[in-house]
Amino acid sequence: MTDQASTPESDIPGKPTSASRTTLSHIMGHNDTNLLGTVHGGVIMKLVDDAAGAVAGRHSGGPAVTASMDEMAFLEPVRVGDLVHVKAQVNWTGRTSMEVGVRVLAERWNESTPAQQVGTAYLVFAAVDADGKPRRVPPVLPETERDERRCQEAQIRRTHRLARRRAIMELREKRAAEGLDE
């Protein structure tokens, strides 16, 4: 596990994972449903973005905007009357961006059964200043083996995101050079 207060490329002191970890809880009502009578995926995605945004703002010490969301997985349906818990934490930080991992759990509001995981997501946030320009973020300091694993997995996802972006840009440039895209 990392025990440095800052990294060589950053003079900003690091923050432990627990410093910004948060849980957002919400009871699902009839206004949250889709045509099938279960909670609309967009409602869950909004809660995910809200919780992740709070974590990103806490970790970075100011405003942070959603740059991307990937791997949003809906594992089980959520129903009216479910108490949904959205748990979020910073998994990885770059110079001005950070990945926030989110787990979504649901339990019946009137039962004492354990909450069940119903979704997961990974979001990338960019810290911005008052003018909307990128600003530096503190390094995240994993505190547990699980935090360390999440950090390593986040680095793999970042590598894949960058490779995908590069491949798409190369394809677009090639098609433009061939006069195939307008």
Tab-separated table of C-alpha atoms in Angstrom:
chain	number	residue	atom	x	y	z
A	1	MET	CA	0.000	0.000	0.000
A	2	THR	CA	1.080	3.537	-0.639
A	3	ASP	CA	2.252	5.418	2.423
A	4	GLN	CA	3.622	8.582	0.847
A	5	ALA	CA	1.837	11.871	1.420
A	6	SER	CA	2.558	12.970	-2.154
A	7	THR	CA	4.025	11.550	-5.344
A	8	PRO	CA	7.208	12.733	-7.080
A	9	GLU	CA	5.214	14.354	-9.899
A	10	SER	CA	2.952	16.196	-7.465
A	11	ASP	CA	3.684	18.615	-4.698
A	12	ILE	CA	0.074	18.326	-3.513
A	13	PRO	CA	-0.266	16.153	-0.395
A	14	GLY	CA	-2.155	12.934	-1.019
A	15	LYS	CA	-5.496	12.050	0.553
A	16	PRO	CA	-6.487	8.624	1.830
A	17	THR	CA	-9.329	6.805	0.117
A	18	SER	CA	-11.518	7.156	3.204
A	19	ALA	CA	-11.274	10.972	3.182
A	20	SER	CA	-13.830	11.322	0.388
A	21	ARG	CA	-15.723	8.007	0.412
A	22	THR	CA	-19.471	8.542	0.689
A	23	THR	CA	-22.864	6.818	0.608
A	24	LEU	CA	-26.016	8.371	-0.827
A	25	SER	CA	-29.306	6.673	0.123
A	26	HIS	CA	-32.718	7.186	-1.459
A	27	ILE	CA	-36.119	5.445	-1.261
A	28	MET	CA	-37.493	4.688	-4.728
A	29	GLY	CA	-41.024	5.915	-5.416
A	30	HIS	CA	-43.621	5.597	-8.182
A	31	ASN	CA	-42.190	8.631	-10.017
A	32	ASP	CA	-38.936	6.698	-10.472
A	33	THR	CA	-40.423	3.837	-12.506
A	34	ASN	CA	-40.225	2.889	-16.169
A	35	LEU	CA	-42.918	1.243	-18.304
A	36	LEU	CA	-42.108	-2.159	-16.785
A	37	GLY	CA	-42.839	-0.917	-13.262
A	38	THR	CA	-39.243	-1.124	-12.072
A	39	VAL	CA	-36.985	1.826	-11.338
A	40	HIS	CA	-35.747	3.516	-14.500
A	41	GLY	CA	-32.033	3.001	-15.213
A	42	GLY	CA	-31.663	6.749	-15.728
A	43	VAL	CA	-32.783	7.389	-12.149
A	44	ILE	CA	-30.080	5.023	-10.889
A	45	MET	CA	-27.521	6.658	-13.198
A	46	LYS	CA	-28.396	10.097	-11.791
A	47	LEU	CA	-27.860	8.843	-8.234
A	48	VAL	CA	-24.561	7.290	-9.330
A	49	ASP	CA	-23.418	10.569	-10.905
A	50	ASP	CA	-24.520	12.561	-7.840
A	51	ALA	CA	-22.616	10.328	-5.395
A	52	ALA	CA	-19.538	10.150	-7.620
A	53	GLY	CA	-19.581	13.928	-8.080
A	54	ALA	CA	-19.679	14.464	-4.333
A	55	VAL	CA	-16.695	12.142	-3.901
A	56	ALA	CA	-14.744	13.835	-6.714
A	57	GLY	CA	-15.427	17.285	-5.266
A	58	ARG	CA	-14.431	16.179	-1.781
A	59	HIS	CA	-11.235	14.544	-2.966
A	60	SER	CA	-10.184	17.375	-5.261
A	61	GLY	CA	-11.204	20.106	-2.825
A	62	GLY	CA	-13.448	21.918	-5.290
A	63	PRO	CA	-15.561	21.591	-8.409
A	64	ALA	CA	-15.221	18.488	-10.567
A	65	VAL	CA	-17.170	17.614	-13.704
A	66	THR	CA	-18.113	14.240	-15.157
A	67	ALA	CA	-15.790	13.490	-18.078
A	68	SER	CA	-16.973	9.945	-18.808
A	69	MET	CA	-18.894	6.999	-17.453
A	70	ASP	CA	-18.049	3.473	-18.377
A	71	GLU	CA	-18.992	-0.010	-17.357
A	72	MET	CA	-22.354	0.974	-15.904
A	73	ALA	CA	-23.796	-2.448	-15.152
A	74	PHE	CA	-27.329	-3.099	-13.955
A	75	LEU	CA	-27.167	-6.429	-12.133
A	76	GLU	CA	-30.705	-6.678	-10.721
A	77	PRO	CA	-33.902	-4.625	-11.104
A	78	VAL	CA	-34.742	-2.039	-8.456
A	79	ARG	CA	-38.364	-1.785	-7.338
A	80	VAL	CA	-40.618	0.860	-5.882
A	81	GLY	CA	-40.099	0.845	-2.128
A	82	ASP	CA	-36.458	-0.190	-2.340
A	83	LEU	CA	-33.993	1.765	-0.238
A	84	VAL	CA	-31.055	2.306	-2.598
A	85	HIS	CA	-27.545	2.943	-1.279
A	86	VAL	CA	-24.982	4.351	-3.691
A	87	LYS	CA	-21.445	3.878	-2.334
A	88	ALA	CA	-18.631	5.764	-4.061
A	89	GLN	CA	-14.899	6.266	-3.631
A	90	VAL	CA	-11.911	7.551	-5.588
A	91	ASN	CA	-10.031	4.587	-7.071
A	92	TRP	CA	-7.271	6.394	-8.983
A	93	THR	CA	-6.007	9.905	-9.638
A	94	GLY	CA	-4.076	11.443	-12.469
A	95	ARG	CA	-2.837	14.998	-12.739
A	96	THR	CA	-6.269	16.650	-13.142
A	97	SER	CA	-8.633	13.686	-13.325
A	98	MET	CA	-9.776	10.875	-11.093
A	99	GLU	CA	-11.716	7.641	-11.443
A	100	VAL	CA	-14.576	7.109	-9.013
A	101	GLY	CA	-15.908	3.606	-8.464
A	102	VAL	CA	-19.542	3.171	-7.481
A	103	ARG	CA	-21.507	0.244	-6.059
A	104	VAL	CA	-25.304	0.364	-5.969
A	105	LEU	CA	-27.117	-1.690	-3.318
A	106	ALA	CA	-30.843	-2.075	-2.700
A	107	GLU	CA	-32.921	-3.377	0.171
A	108	ARG	CA	-36.632	-3.411	0.885
A	109	TRP	CA	-37.569	-0.405	2.993
A	110	ASN	CA	-39.728	-2.496	5.339
A	111	GLU	CA	-37.607	-5.640	5.701
A	112	SER	CA	-34.481	-6.407	7.672
A	113	THR	CA	-32.796	-8.448	4.951
A	114	PRO	CA	-29.283	-7.580	3.771
A	115	ALA	CA	-28.901	-5.145	0.906
A	116	GLN	CA	-28.204	-6.744	-2.474
A	117	GLN	CA	-25.774	-5.327	-5.034
A	118	VAL	CA	-27.812	-4.165	-8.027
A	119	GLY	CA	-25.300	-2.136	-10.020
A	120	THR	CA	-21.748	-0.889	-10.524
A	121	ALA	CA	-20.183	1.947	-12.441
A	122	TYR	CA	-16.893	3.710	-13.055
A	123	LEU	CA	-16.810	7.428	-13.779
A	124	VAL	CA	-13.968	9.770	-14.641
A	125	PHE	CA	-14.123	13.297	-13.258
A	126	ALA	CA	-11.975	16.288	-14.146
A	127	ALA	CA	-11.262	18.863	-11.468
A	128	VAL	CA	-11.880	22.403	-12.715
A	129	ASP	CA	-11.228	25.902	-11.442
A	130	ALA	CA	-13.674	28.838	-11.424
A	131	ASP	CA	-13.021	29.401	-15.148
A	132	GLY	CA	-13.693	25.769	-16.025
A	133	LYS	CA	-9.998	25.052	-16.654
A	134	PRO	CA	-8.444	21.791	-15.414
A	135	ARG	CA	-6.732	21.961	-12.041
A	136	ARG	CA	-4.453	19.576	-10.157
A	137	VAL	CA	-5.872	16.922	-7.842
A	138	PRO	CA	-4.232	15.331	-4.821
A	139	PRO	CA	-2.986	11.776	-5.294
A	140	VAL	CA	-5.228	9.133	-3.760
A	141	LEU	CA	-3.589	7.044	-1.047
A	142	PRO	CA	-5.045	3.511	-0.961
A	143	GLU	CA	-5.487	2.322	2.618
A	144	THR	CA	-6.360	-1.353	2.203
A	145	GLU	CA	-5.501	-4.225	-0.116
A	146	ARG	CA	-8.951	-3.755	-1.672
A	147	ASP	CA	-8.200	-0.052	-2.300
A	148	GLU	CA	-4.867	-1.036	-3.853
A	149	ARG	CA	-6.603	-3.573	-6.145
A	150	ARG	CA	-9.162	-0.955	-7.186
A	151	CYS	CA	-6.362	1.473	-8.006
A	152	GLN	CA	-4.595	-1.113	-10.165
A	153	GLU	CA	-7.831	-2.022	-11.963
A	154	ALA	CA	-8.532	1.685	-12.558
A	155	GLN	CA	-5.129	2.052	-14.235
A	156	ILE	CA	-6.030	-0.823	-16.578
A	157	ARG	CA	-9.363	0.828	-17.440
A	158	ARG	CA	-7.529	4.109	-18.101
A	159	THR	CA	-5.100	2.368	-20.458
A	160	HIS	CA	-8.052	0.847	-22.334
A	161	ARG	CA	-9.902	4.180	-22.537
A	162	LEU	CA	-6.825	5.919	-23.979
A	163	ALA	CA	-6.140	3.094	-26.464
A	164	ARG	CA	-9.775	3.116	-27.622
A	165	ARG	CA	-9.699	6.903	-28.071
A	166	ARG	CA	-6.439	6.680	-30.041
A	167	ALA	CA	-7.769	3.901	-32.301
A	168	ILE	CA	-10.966	5.831	-33.040
A	169	MET	CA	-9.043	9.020	-33.866
A	170	GLU	CA	-6.695	7.097	-36.169
A	171	LEU	CA	-9.663	5.505	-37.955
A	172	ARG	CA	-11.367	8.883	-38.391
A	173	GLU	CA	-8.180	10.452	-39.760
A	174	LYS	CA	-7.729	7.564	-42.209
A	175	ARG	CA	-11.347	7.761	-43.406
A	176	ALA	CA	-11.108	11.547	-43.773
A	177	ALA	CA	-7.898	11.193	-45.819
A	178	GLU	CA	-9.716	8.729	-48.084
A	179	GLY	CA	-12.648	11.123	-48.429
A	180	LEU	CA	-15.069	8.675	-46.798
A	181	ASP	CA	-16.355	10.934	-44.028
A	182	GLU	CA	-17.819	14.359	-44.478
